[in-house]
Amino acid sequence: MIKKVKNIAVLTSGGDAPGMNAAIRSVVRACSYYNLNCFGVYKGYEGLINGEIEPLNARSVRNIINRGGTFLKSARSKAFRTVEGRQKAHDNLKKHNIDALIVIGGDGSFTGALKLSKEFDFPVVGIPGTIDNDINGTDYTIGYDTALNTVVEAIDKIRDTASSHNRLFLIEVMGRDAGDIALNAGIGAGAEEILIPEEDLGVERLLDSLKRSKVSGKTSSIVVVAEGDKSGKNIFELGEYIEEHLQGYEIRVSVLGHIQRGGAPSCYDRVLASKLGVGAVEALMDGKREIMVGIVHKTVTQVPLTTALEKRIHKHDQLIKVADITSV
Ligand code: ATP
């Protein structure tokens, strides 16, 4: 028989994402609503290993729904990758009589959670929190919508200067494996070209397209490049290559970097985080283990963590076509 869950711990792990605070708040308040005890673990798995665990109540999470980052702090823990590290983490969970753990993070964090579950038969539930939107089994991850809006706002500003000087801007956005930010922000900000990790569009095709744009009367251009694009060149090398082969533009490179993680979460991310926090607590109460709560067609769903860790099959064909058509 599955033991009833009474004491739940929550942590944030991996890269921080706007909306993580809203997710923690939702977990804590769902525990309070259902008369469960909630514990916050500071600094992700590192804090779990070091015993940085404190009880949280509904008032501990006031005034955080609007704040970016994570008040529990996040960390990347080398020690948790070892059995000894996970043993210490498990010992600390037991020391506080914790029955289950909710992990808010990305695929690395879920891999660690799954190991903890398998090795110690310890109930875990994952909530997808990463700006990359690269998790299988959920339409959206917490933080992605905010990051998109941040990127679009930044590109709008860059466009002002690009058009004042006949410049071609290459703008690097986050996304090592997933082109979601690049594609959507690129379309939203009216980019001429978008390079993503999932498709190798080829540098020559990019050059041809930019030449056509010039002939069609464009005097400035924005090219959005995801970190993990397949051109085989980093963004600075790409800039130099284009400068060598395309006359008439001044090339500038802008790497947006960490600003993409910051800022107040969008309303969408706050609501998503609130839904998934409640969903995670309810899943544990229902005796669910080793699952991730996600959102599919606006509904909170549950998939095995193993499914969440599978390679995401995400067809971008429609968006690529829209990007091509609207950038003529
Ligand atoms: P993001 O998508 O923002 O990078 P993430 O959750 O994928 O988030 P990672 O740095 O990959 O971020 O993982 C977070 C933490 O999860 C790691 O620091 C480590 O402690 C733990 N972790 C990752 N992979 C493993 C693994 N194979 N075994 C055990 N623990 C792991």
mmCIF file of C-alpha atoms and ligand atoms in Angstrom:
data_model
loop_
_atom_site.group_PDB
_atom_site.id
_atom_site.type_symbol
_atom_site.label_atom_id
_atom_site.label_comp_id
_atom_site.label_asym_id
_atom_site.label_seq_id
_atom_site.Cartn_x
_atom_site.Cartn_y
_atom_site.Cartn_z
ATOM 1 C CA MET A 1 0.000 0.000 0.000
ATOM 2 C CA ILE A 2 1.273 3.486 -0.780
ATOM 3 C CA LYS A 3 2.046 5.513 2.351
ATOM 4 C CA LYS A 4 0.025 8.720 2.689
ATOM 5 C CA VAL A 5 2.107 11.822 2.112
ATOM 6 C CA LYS A 6 2.162 14.289 4.999
ATOM 7 C CA ASN A 7 5.440 16.206 4.729
ATOM 8 C CA ILE A 8 6.491 17.567 1.349
ATOM 9 C CA ALA A 9 9.754 19.325 0.444
ATOM 10 C CA VAL A 10 10.249 21.604 -2.548
ATOM 11 C CA LEU A 11 13.419 22.803 -4.256
ATOM 12 C CA THR A 12 14.491 24.685 -7.367
ATOM 13 C CA SER A 13 17.403 23.329 -9.377
ATOM 14 C CA GLY A 14 19.488 24.075 -12.481
ATOM 15 C CA GLY A 15 19.134 27.397 -14.290
ATOM 16 C CA ASP A 16 16.705 29.780 -12.621
ATOM 17 C CA ALA A 17 13.595 30.812 -14.535
ATOM 18 C CA PRO A 18 11.040 33.561 -13.948
ATOM 19 C CA GLY A 19 7.968 32.017 -12.355
ATOM 20 C CA MET A 20 9.881 29.612 -10.088
ATOM 21 C CA ASN A 21 8.832 31.746 -7.105
ATOM 22 C CA ALA A 22 5.202 31.505 -8.170
ATOM 23 C CA ALA A 23 5.564 27.718 -8.389
ATOM 24 C CA ILE A 24 7.096 27.477 -4.891
ATOM 25 C CA ARG A 25 4.314 29.703 -3.552
ATOM 26 C CA SER A 26 1.707 27.494 -5.132
ATOM 27 C CA VAL A 27 3.249 24.305 -3.698
ATOM 28 C CA VAL A 28 3.443 25.849 -0.218
ATOM 29 C CA ARG A 29 -0.113 27.147 -0.316
ATOM 30 C CA ALA A 30 -1.512 23.904 -1.719
ATOM 31 C CA CYS A 31 0.152 22.101 1.220
ATOM 32 C CA SER A 32 -1.391 24.591 3.596
ATOM 33 C CA TYR A 33 -4.820 24.198 1.952
ATOM 34 C CA TYR A 34 -4.682 20.401 2.233
ATOM 35 C CA ASN A 35 -3.192 20.427 5.778
ATOM 36 C CA LEU A 36 0.187 19.067 4.739
ATOM 37 C CA ASN A 37 3.534 20.288 6.042
ATOM 38 C CA CYS A 38 5.835 21.949 3.539
ATOM 39 C CA PHE A 39 9.613 22.326 3.693
ATOM 40 C CA GLY A 40 11.788 24.521 1.507
ATOM 41 C CA VAL A 41 15.214 23.264 0.471
ATOM 42 C CA TYR A 42 17.704 26.039 -0.262
ATOM 43 C CA LYS A 43 20.203 25.907 -3.181
ATOM 44 C CA GLY A 44 18.730 22.894 -4.924
ATOM 45 C CA TYR A 45 20.372 19.496 -4.489
ATOM 46 C CA GLU A 46 23.431 21.138 -2.924
ATOM 47 C CA GLY A 47 21.279 22.399 -0.058
ATOM 48 C CA LEU A 48 19.608 19.013 0.231
ATOM 49 C CA ILE A 49 23.014 17.397 0.732
ATOM 50 C CA ASN A 50 24.049 20.094 3.240
ATOM 51 C CA GLY A 51 20.773 19.957 5.152
ATOM 52 C CA GLU A 52 19.609 23.493 4.290
ATOM 53 C CA ILE A 53 15.959 22.676 4.897
ATOM 54 C CA GLU A 54 13.347 24.860 6.604
ATOM 55 C CA PRO A 55 9.619 24.643 7.184
ATOM 56 C CA LEU A 56 7.554 27.007 5.032
ATOM 57 C CA ASN A 57 4.024 28.192 5.631
ATOM 58 C CA ALA A 58 1.527 30.180 3.600
ATOM 59 C CA ARG A 59 2.938 33.466 4.936
ATOM 60 C CA SER A 60 6.555 32.509 4.110
ATOM 61 C CA VAL A 61 5.729 32.948 0.436
ATOM 62 C CA ARG A 62 3.958 36.293 0.519
ATOM 63 C CA ASN A 63 5.007 38.965 -2.000
ATOM 64 C CA ILE A 64 6.964 36.615 -4.220
ATOM 65 C CA ILE A 65 4.529 35.814 -7.048
ATOM 66 C CA ASN A 66 5.748 38.903 -8.908
ATOM 67 C CA ARG A 67 9.481 38.316 -8.384
ATOM 68 C CA GLY A 68 11.883 36.775 -10.887
ATOM 69 C CA GLY A 69 14.504 34.223 -9.856
ATOM 70 C CA THR A 70 13.888 31.878 -6.944
ATOM 71 C CA PHE A 71 13.978 32.872 -3.282
ATOM 72 C CA LEU A 72 14.985 29.299 -2.423
ATOM 73 C CA LYS A 73 17.992 29.860 -4.702
ATOM 74 C CA SER A 74 19.130 27.369 -7.298
ATOM 75 C CA ALA A 75 22.408 25.549 -7.769
ATOM 76 C CA ARG A 76 24.200 23.035 -9.911
ATOM 77 C CA SER A 77 25.437 20.271 -7.603
ATOM 78 C CA LYS A 78 28.325 18.011 -8.609
ATOM 79 C CA ALA A 79 27.971 16.031 -5.376
ATOM 80 C CA PHE A 80 24.397 15.010 -6.222
ATOM 81 C CA ARG A 81 25.702 13.256 -9.324
ATOM 82 C CA THR A 82 27.369 10.721 -6.984
ATOM 83 C CA VAL A 83 25.641 7.942 -5.021
ATOM 84 C CA GLU A 84 27.308 9.222 -1.841
ATOM 85 C CA GLY A 85 25.857 12.687 -2.424
ATOM 86 C CA ARG A 86 22.388 11.312 -3.020
ATOM 87 C CA GLN A 87 22.727 9.152 0.106
ATOM 88 C CA LYS A 88 23.387 12.300 2.171
ATOM 89 C CA ALA A 89 20.439 14.019 0.505
ATOM 90 C CA HIS A 90 18.205 11.074 1.366
ATOM 91 C CA ASP A 91 19.491 10.998 4.969
ATOM 92 C CA ASN A 92 18.518 14.671 5.346
ATOM 93 C CA LEU A 93 15.059 14.077 3.918
ATOM 94 C CA LYS A 94 14.546 11.268 6.430
ATOM 95 C CA LYS A 95 15.940 13.419 9.270
ATOM 96 C CA HIS A 96 13.117 15.907 8.660
ATOM 97 C CA ASN A 97 10.524 13.127 8.214
ATOM 98 C CA ILE A 98 9.920 14.294 4.660
ATOM 99 C CA ASP A 99 7.799 11.850 2.626
ATOM 100 C CA ALA A 100 8.110 13.328 -0.859
ATOM 101 C CA LEU A 101 10.079 15.850 -2.900
ATOM 102 C CA ILE A 102 8.907 18.293 -5.562
ATOM 103 C CA VAL A 103 11.694 19.353 -7.929
ATOM 104 C CA ILE A 104 11.261 22.497 -10.019
ATOM 105 C CA GLY A 105 13.841 22.513 -12.808
ATOM 106 C CA GLY A 106 14.884 21.169 -16.178
ATOM 107 C CA ASP A 107 15.912 17.795 -17.568
ATOM 108 C CA GLY A 108 19.125 17.549 -15.527
ATOM 109 C CA SER A 109 17.181 18.149 -12.329
ATOM 110 C CA PHE A 110 14.646 15.493 -13.351
ATOM 111 C CA THR A 111 17.437 12.984 -14.057
ATOM 112 C CA GLY A 112 18.740 13.542 -10.536
ATOM 113 C CA ALA A 113 15.225 13.249 -9.062
ATOM 114 C CA LEU A 114 14.661 9.967 -10.868
ATOM 115 C CA LYS A 115 17.902 8.551 -9.465
ATOM 116 C CA LEU A 116 16.906 9.553 -5.933
ATOM 117 C CA SER A 117 13.538 7.883 -6.434
ATOM 118 C CA LYS A 118 14.987 4.653 -7.848
ATOM 119 C CA GLU A 119 17.837 4.296 -5.377
ATOM 120 C CA PHE A 120 15.884 5.044 -2.195
ATOM 121 C CA ASP A 121 12.298 4.365 -3.243
ATOM 122 C CA PHE A 122 11.619 8.019 -2.458
ATOM 123 C CA PRO A 123 8.565 9.726 -4.037
ATOM 124 C CA VAL A 124 9.431 12.599 -6.388
ATOM 125 C CA VAL A 125 7.376 14.816 -8.679
ATOM 126 C CA GLY A 126 8.847 17.242 -11.210
ATOM 127 C CA ILE A 127 7.621 20.667 -12.296
ATOM 128 C CA PRO A 128 9.166 21.921 -15.557
ATOM 129 C CA GLY A 129 10.921 25.209 -14.827
ATOM 130 C CA THR A 130 13.343 26.356 -17.529
ATOM 131 C CA ILE A 131 13.264 29.204 -20.016
ATOM 132 C CA ASP A 132 14.222 26.895 -22.904
ATOM 133 C CA ASN A 133 10.861 25.096 -23.244
ATOM 134 C CA ASP A 134 12.833 21.940 -24.034
ATOM 135 C CA ILE A 135 11.008 19.366 -21.906
ATOM 136 C CA ASN A 136 9.049 16.542 -23.488
ATOM 137 C CA GLY A 137 5.424 16.034 -22.414
ATOM 138 C CA THR A 138 4.462 19.640 -21.699
ATOM 139 C CA ASP A 139 3.477 22.375 -24.131
ATOM 140 C CA TYR A 140 5.196 25.005 -22.002
ATOM 141 C CA THR A 141 7.765 25.241 -19.226
ATOM 142 C CA ILE A 142 7.709 27.889 -16.499
ATOM 143 C CA GLY A 143 9.790 30.908 -17.506
ATOM 144 C CA TYR A 144 9.618 30.444 -21.251
ATOM 145 C CA ASP A 145 6.863 32.993 -21.871
ATOM 146 C CA THR A 146 8.625 35.660 -19.799
ATOM 147 C CA ALA A 147 11.926 35.003 -21.574
ATOM 148 C CA LEU A 148 10.196 35.348 -24.953
ATOM 149 C CA ASN A 149 8.782 38.717 -23.990
ATOM 150 C CA THR A 150 12.169 39.873 -22.690
ATOM 151 C CA VAL A 151 13.824 38.853 -25.969
ATOM 152 C CA VAL A 152 11.194 40.572 -28.117
ATOM 153 C CA GLU A 153 11.532 43.764 -26.088
ATOM 154 C CA ALA A 154 15.323 43.688 -26.469
ATOM 155 C CA ILE A 155 15.131 43.073 -30.232
ATOM 156 C CA ASP A 156 12.645 45.942 -30.627
ATOM 157 C CA LYS A 157 15.225 48.241 -29.078
ATOM 158 C CA ILE A 158 18.034 46.883 -31.234
ATOM 159 C CA ARG A 159 15.844 47.382 -34.315
ATOM 160 C CA ASP A 160 15.681 51.126 -33.594
ATOM 161 C CA THR A 161 19.437 51.437 -33.784
ATOM 162 C CA ALA A 162 19.731 48.960 -36.704
ATOM 163 C CA SER A 163 17.372 51.003 -38.860
ATOM 164 C CA SER A 164 19.100 54.277 -37.991
ATOM 165 C CA HIS A 165 22.450 53.045 -39.343
ATOM 166 C CA ASN A 166 21.745 50.491 -42.115
ATOM 167 C CA ARG A 167 23.051 47.799 -39.847
ATOM 168 C CA LEU A 168 22.624 44.082 -39.867
ATOM 169 C CA PHE A 169 22.346 42.755 -36.352
ATOM 170 C CA LEU A 170 23.003 39.154 -35.406
ATOM 171 C CA ILE A 171 21.314 38.562 -32.070
ATOM 172 C CA GLU A 172 22.106 35.458 -30.052
ATOM 173 C CA VAL A 173 19.360 34.106 -27.829
ATOM 174 C CA MET A 174 19.264 31.125 -25.465
ATOM 175 C CA GLY A 175 18.475 27.641 -26.736
ATOM 176 C CA ARG A 176 21.239 25.040 -26.994
ATOM 177 C CA ASP A 177 18.930 22.257 -28.111
ATOM 178 C CA ALA A 178 15.601 23.988 -28.652
ATOM 179 C CA GLY A 179 14.816 26.760 -31.110
ATOM 180 C CA ASP A 180 11.566 27.772 -29.424
ATOM 181 C CA ILE A 181 12.818 31.110 -28.099
ATOM 182 C CA ALA A 182 14.610 32.004 -31.335
ATOM 183 C CA LEU A 183 11.716 31.093 -33.613
ATOM 184 C CA ASN A 184 8.906 32.643 -31.639
ATOM 185 C CA ALA A 185 10.774 35.765 -30.587
ATOM 186 C CA GLY A 186 12.145 36.054 -34.132
ATOM 187 C CA ILE A 187 8.678 36.029 -35.633
ATOM 188 C CA GLY A 188 7.337 38.292 -32.883
ATOM 189 C CA ALA A 189 10.092 40.837 -33.401
ATOM 190 C CA GLY A 190 10.010 40.656 -37.209
ATOM 191 C CA ALA A 191 13.454 39.103 -37.794
ATOM 192 C CA GLU A 192 14.628 38.535 -41.372
ATOM 193 C CA GLU A 193 16.211 35.196 -40.606
ATOM 194 C CA ILE A 194 16.178 32.786 -37.684
ATOM 195 C CA LEU A 195 18.772 30.070 -37.060
ATOM 196 C CA ILE A 196 17.769 27.215 -34.746
ATOM 197 C CA PRO A 197 19.405 24.008 -33.469
ATOM 198 C CA GLU A 198 16.768 21.690 -34.946
ATOM 199 C CA GLU A 199 17.329 22.683 -38.589
ATOM 200 C CA ASP A 200 20.471 23.264 -40.556
ATOM 201 C CA LEU A 201 19.391 25.958 -42.963
ATOM 202 C CA GLY A 202 22.955 26.515 -44.166
ATOM 203 C CA VAL A 203 25.078 29.649 -44.185
ATOM 204 C CA GLU A 204 24.768 30.006 -47.972
ATOM 205 C CA ARG A 205 21.005 30.042 -47.778
ATOM 206 C CA LEU A 206 21.250 32.729 -45.106
ATOM 207 C CA LEU A 207 23.503 34.810 -47.355
ATOM 208 C CA ASP A 208 21.187 34.387 -50.363
ATOM 209 C CA SER A 209 18.229 35.425 -48.291
ATOM 210 C CA LEU A 210 19.990 38.508 -46.946
ATOM 211 C CA LYS A 211 21.043 39.464 -50.490
ATOM 212 C CA ARG A 212 17.433 39.130 -51.659
ATOM 213 C CA SER A 213 16.276 41.274 -48.728
ATOM 214 C CA LYS A 214 18.724 43.957 -49.747
ATOM 215 C CA VAL A 215 17.585 43.869 -53.361
ATOM 216 C CA SER A 216 13.975 44.114 -52.211
ATOM 217 C CA GLY A 217 14.786 47.406 -50.516
ATOM 218 C CA LYS A 218 15.570 46.490 -46.918
ATOM 219 C CA THR A 219 18.180 48.760 -45.414
ATOM 220 C CA SER A 220 18.625 47.047 -42.089
ATOM 221 C CA SER A 221 18.170 43.508 -40.892
ATOM 222 C CA ILE A 222 17.770 41.435 -37.785
ATOM 223 C CA VAL A 223 18.955 37.815 -37.713
ATOM 224 C CA VAL A 224 18.092 35.834 -34.592
ATOM 225 C CA VAL A 225 20.507 33.001 -33.800
ATOM 226 C CA ALA A 226 19.847 30.352 -31.162
ATOM 227 C CA GLU A 227 22.940 29.414 -29.090
ATOM 228 C CA GLY A 228 22.911 25.888 -30.476
ATOM 229 C CA ASP A 229 22.374 26.737 -34.162
ATOM 230 C CA LYS A 230 23.866 24.338 -36.669
ATOM 231 C CA SER A 231 25.829 26.761 -38.846
ATOM 232 C CA GLY A 232 29.071 25.374 -37.417
ATOM 233 C CA LYS A 233 30.247 28.910 -36.627
ATOM 234 C CA ASN A 234 29.867 30.874 -33.435
ATOM 235 C CA ILE A 235 27.935 34.102 -33.775
ATOM 236 C CA PHE A 236 31.073 36.267 -34.116
ATOM 237 C CA GLU A 237 32.508 34.025 -36.848
ATOM 238 C CA LEU A 238 29.129 34.108 -38.554
ATOM 239 C CA GLY A 239 29.175 37.916 -38.425
ATOM 240 C CA GLU A 240 32.656 38.017 -39.986
ATOM 241 C CA TYR A 241 31.625 35.569 -42.709
ATOM 242 C CA ILE A 242 28.583 37.630 -43.636
ATOM 243 C CA GLU A 243 30.615 40.843 -43.619
ATOM 244 C CA GLU A 244 33.083 39.257 -46.079
ATOM 245 C CA HIS A 245 30.365 38.055 -48.432
ATOM 246 C CA LEU A 246 27.713 40.739 -48.254
ATOM 247 C CA GLN A 247 28.376 44.334 -49.142
ATOM 248 C CA GLY A 248 26.461 47.355 -47.938
ATOM 249 C CA TYR A 249 25.710 46.477 -44.351
ATOM 250 C CA GLU A 250 27.604 47.183 -41.171
ATOM 251 C CA ILE A 251 27.428 43.985 -39.138
ATOM 252 C CA ARG A 252 26.912 44.070 -35.391
ATOM 253 C CA VAL A 253 26.630 41.170 -32.983
ATOM 254 C CA SER A 254 24.605 41.239 -29.792
ATOM 255 C CA VAL A 255 24.528 38.363 -27.301
ATOM 256 C CA LEU A 256 21.507 38.813 -25.060
ATOM 257 C CA GLY A 257 22.778 36.392 -22.393
ATOM 258 C CA HIS A 258 21.475 36.369 -18.862
ATOM 259 C CA ILE A 259 18.961 39.192 -19.180
ATOM 260 C CA GLN A 260 16.779 36.481 -20.724
ATOM 261 C CA ARG A 261 16.463 34.750 -17.355
ATOM 262 C CA GLY A 262 15.621 37.834 -15.339
ATOM 263 C CA GLY A 263 12.652 40.061 -14.734
ATOM 264 C CA ALA A 264 9.192 39.767 -13.278
ATOM 265 C CA PRO A 265 7.343 36.717 -14.588
ATOM 266 C CA SER A 266 4.612 37.302 -17.156
ATOM 267 C CA CYS A 267 1.019 36.691 -16.143
ATOM 268 C CA TYR A 268 1.074 33.519 -18.245
ATOM 269 C CA ASP A 269 4.055 32.135 -16.318
ATOM 270 C CA ARG A 270 2.532 33.065 -12.951
ATOM 271 C CA VAL A 271 -0.703 31.254 -13.782
ATOM 272 C CA LEU A 272 1.122 28.259 -15.271
ATOM 273 C CA ALA A 273 3.358 28.016 -12.196
ATOM 274 C CA SER A 274 0.322 28.259 -9.899
ATOM 275 C CA LYS A 275 -1.474 25.488 -11.766
ATOM 276 C CA LEU A 276 1.535 23.181 -11.800
ATOM 277 C CA GLY A 277 2.325 23.768 -8.107
ATOM 278 C CA VAL A 278 -1.176 22.728 -7.095
ATOM 279 C CA GLY A 279 -1.040 19.866 -9.617
ATOM 280 C CA ALA A 280 2.203 18.538 -8.124
ATOM 281 C CA VAL A 281 0.866 18.482 -4.552
ATOM 282 C CA GLU A 282 -2.406 16.863 -5.653
ATOM 283 C CA ALA A 283 -0.482 14.248 -7.638
ATOM 284 C CA LEU A 284 1.503 13.275 -4.524
ATOM 285 C CA MET A 285 -1.698 13.107 -2.472
ATOM 286 C CA ASP A 286 -3.101 10.746 -5.116
ATOM 287 C CA GLY A 287 -0.095 8.475 -4.608
ATOM 288 C CA LYS A 288 1.647 9.428 -7.872
ATOM 289 C CA ARG A 289 5.414 9.059 -8.043
ATOM 290 C CA GLU A 290 8.166 9.619 -10.620
ATOM 291 C CA ILE A 291 5.971 11.878 -12.707
ATOM 292 C CA MET A 292 6.157 15.390 -14.080
ATOM 293 C CA VAL A 293 3.130 17.654 -14.055
ATOM 294 C CA GLY A 294 2.887 19.607 -17.277
ATOM 295 C CA ILE A 295 0.434 21.542 -19.373
ATOM 296 C CA VAL A 296 -1.082 20.118 -22.554
ATOM 297 C CA HIS A 297 -3.848 22.015 -24.341
ATOM 298 C CA LYS A 298 -4.314 24.224 -21.268
ATOM 299 C CA THR A 299 -4.926 21.210 -19.004
ATOM 300 C CA VAL A 300 -2.618 20.067 -16.214
ATOM 301 C CA THR A 301 -1.378 16.596 -17.117
ATOM 302 C CA GLN A 302 0.947 13.983 -15.650
ATOM 303 C CA VAL A 303 3.608 12.067 -17.566
ATOM 304 C CA PRO A 304 6.233 9.652 -16.237
ATOM 305 C CA LEU A 305 9.547 11.400 -15.555
ATOM 306 C CA THR A 306 11.089 8.961 -18.019
ATOM 307 C CA THR A 307 8.808 10.368 -20.741
ATOM 308 C CA ALA A 308 9.691 13.932 -19.743
ATOM 309 C CA LEU A 309 13.344 12.992 -20.237
ATOM 310 C CA GLU A 310 12.844 11.599 -23.736
ATOM 311 C CA LYS A 311 13.933 13.687 -26.684
ATOM 312 C CA ARG A 312 11.176 16.118 -27.476
ATOM 313 C CA ILE A 313 9.689 15.720 -30.910
ATOM 314 C CA HIS A 314 8.665 19.193 -31.735
ATOM 315 C CA LYS A 315 7.822 20.015 -35.300
ATOM 316 C CA HIS A 316 8.638 23.623 -36.078
ATOM 317 C CA ASP A 317 7.584 23.377 -39.773
ATOM 318 C CA GLN A 318 4.590 25.657 -39.439
ATOM 319 C CA LEU A 319 6.524 28.361 -37.588
ATOM 320 C CA ILE A 320 9.426 28.169 -40.035
ATOM 321 C CA LYS A 321 6.986 28.653 -42.915
ATOM 322 C CA VAL A 322 5.363 31.631 -41.171
ATOM 323 C CA ALA A 323 8.803 33.128 -40.531
ATOM 324 C CA ASP A 324 9.722 32.711 -44.218
ATOM 325 C CA ILE A 325 6.483 34.222 -45.481
ATOM 326 C CA THR A 326 6.398 37.191 -43.134
ATOM 327 C CA SER A 327 10.013 38.173 -43.709
ATOM 328 C CA VAL A 328 9.834 38.646 -47.505
HETATM 329 P P1 ATP B 1 18.362 23.982 -17.191
HETATM 330 O O1 ATP B 1 17.502 23.396 -18.279
HETATM 331 O O2 ATP B 1 17.946 25.339 -16.798
HETATM 332 O O3 ATP B 1 19.832 23.857 -17.455
HETATM 333 P P2 ATP B 1 18.571 21.609 -15.595
HETATM 334 O O4 ATP B 1 17.730 21.057 -14.521
HETATM 335 O O5 ATP B 1 18.662 20.797 -16.858
HETATM 336 O O6 ATP B 1 18.081 23.087 -15.870
HETATM 337 P P3 ATP B 1 21.308 20.893 -14.886
HETATM 338 O O7 ATP B 1 22.442 21.762 -14.469
HETATM 339 O O8 ATP B 1 21.483 20.032 -16.083
HETATM 340 O O9 ATP B 1 20.054 21.874 -15.031
HETATM 341 O O10 ATP B 1 20.921 19.933 -13.655
HETATM 342 C C1 ATP B 1 20.674 20.475 -12.384
HETATM 343 C C2 ATP B 1 21.263 19.573 -11.335
HETATM 344 O O11 ATP B 1 20.644 18.278 -11.399
HETATM 345 C C3 ATP B 1 22.748 19.276 -11.478
HETATM 346 O O12 ATP B 1 23.553 20.305 -10.942
HETATM 347 C C4 ATP B 1 22.890 17.979 -10.701
HETATM 348 O O13 ATP B 1 22.975 18.232 -9.329
HETATM 349 C C5 ATP B 1 21.567 17.289 -11.004
HETATM 350 N N1 ATP B 1 21.802 16.329 -12.093
HETATM 351 C C6 ATP B 1 21.872 16.578 -13.418
HETATM 352 N N2 ATP B 1 22.169 15.454 -14.108
HETATM 353 C C7 ATP B 1 22.292 14.475 -13.195
HETATM 354 C C8 ATP B 1 22.609 13.075 -13.262
HETATM 355 N N3 ATP B 1 22.866 12.471 -14.428
HETATM 356 N N4 ATP B 1 22.631 12.380 -12.106
HETATM 357 C C9 ATP B 1 22.388 12.969 -10.926
HETATM 358 N N5 ATP B 1 22.100 14.274 -10.792
HETATM 359 C C10 ATP B 1 22.053 15.021 -11.900
#
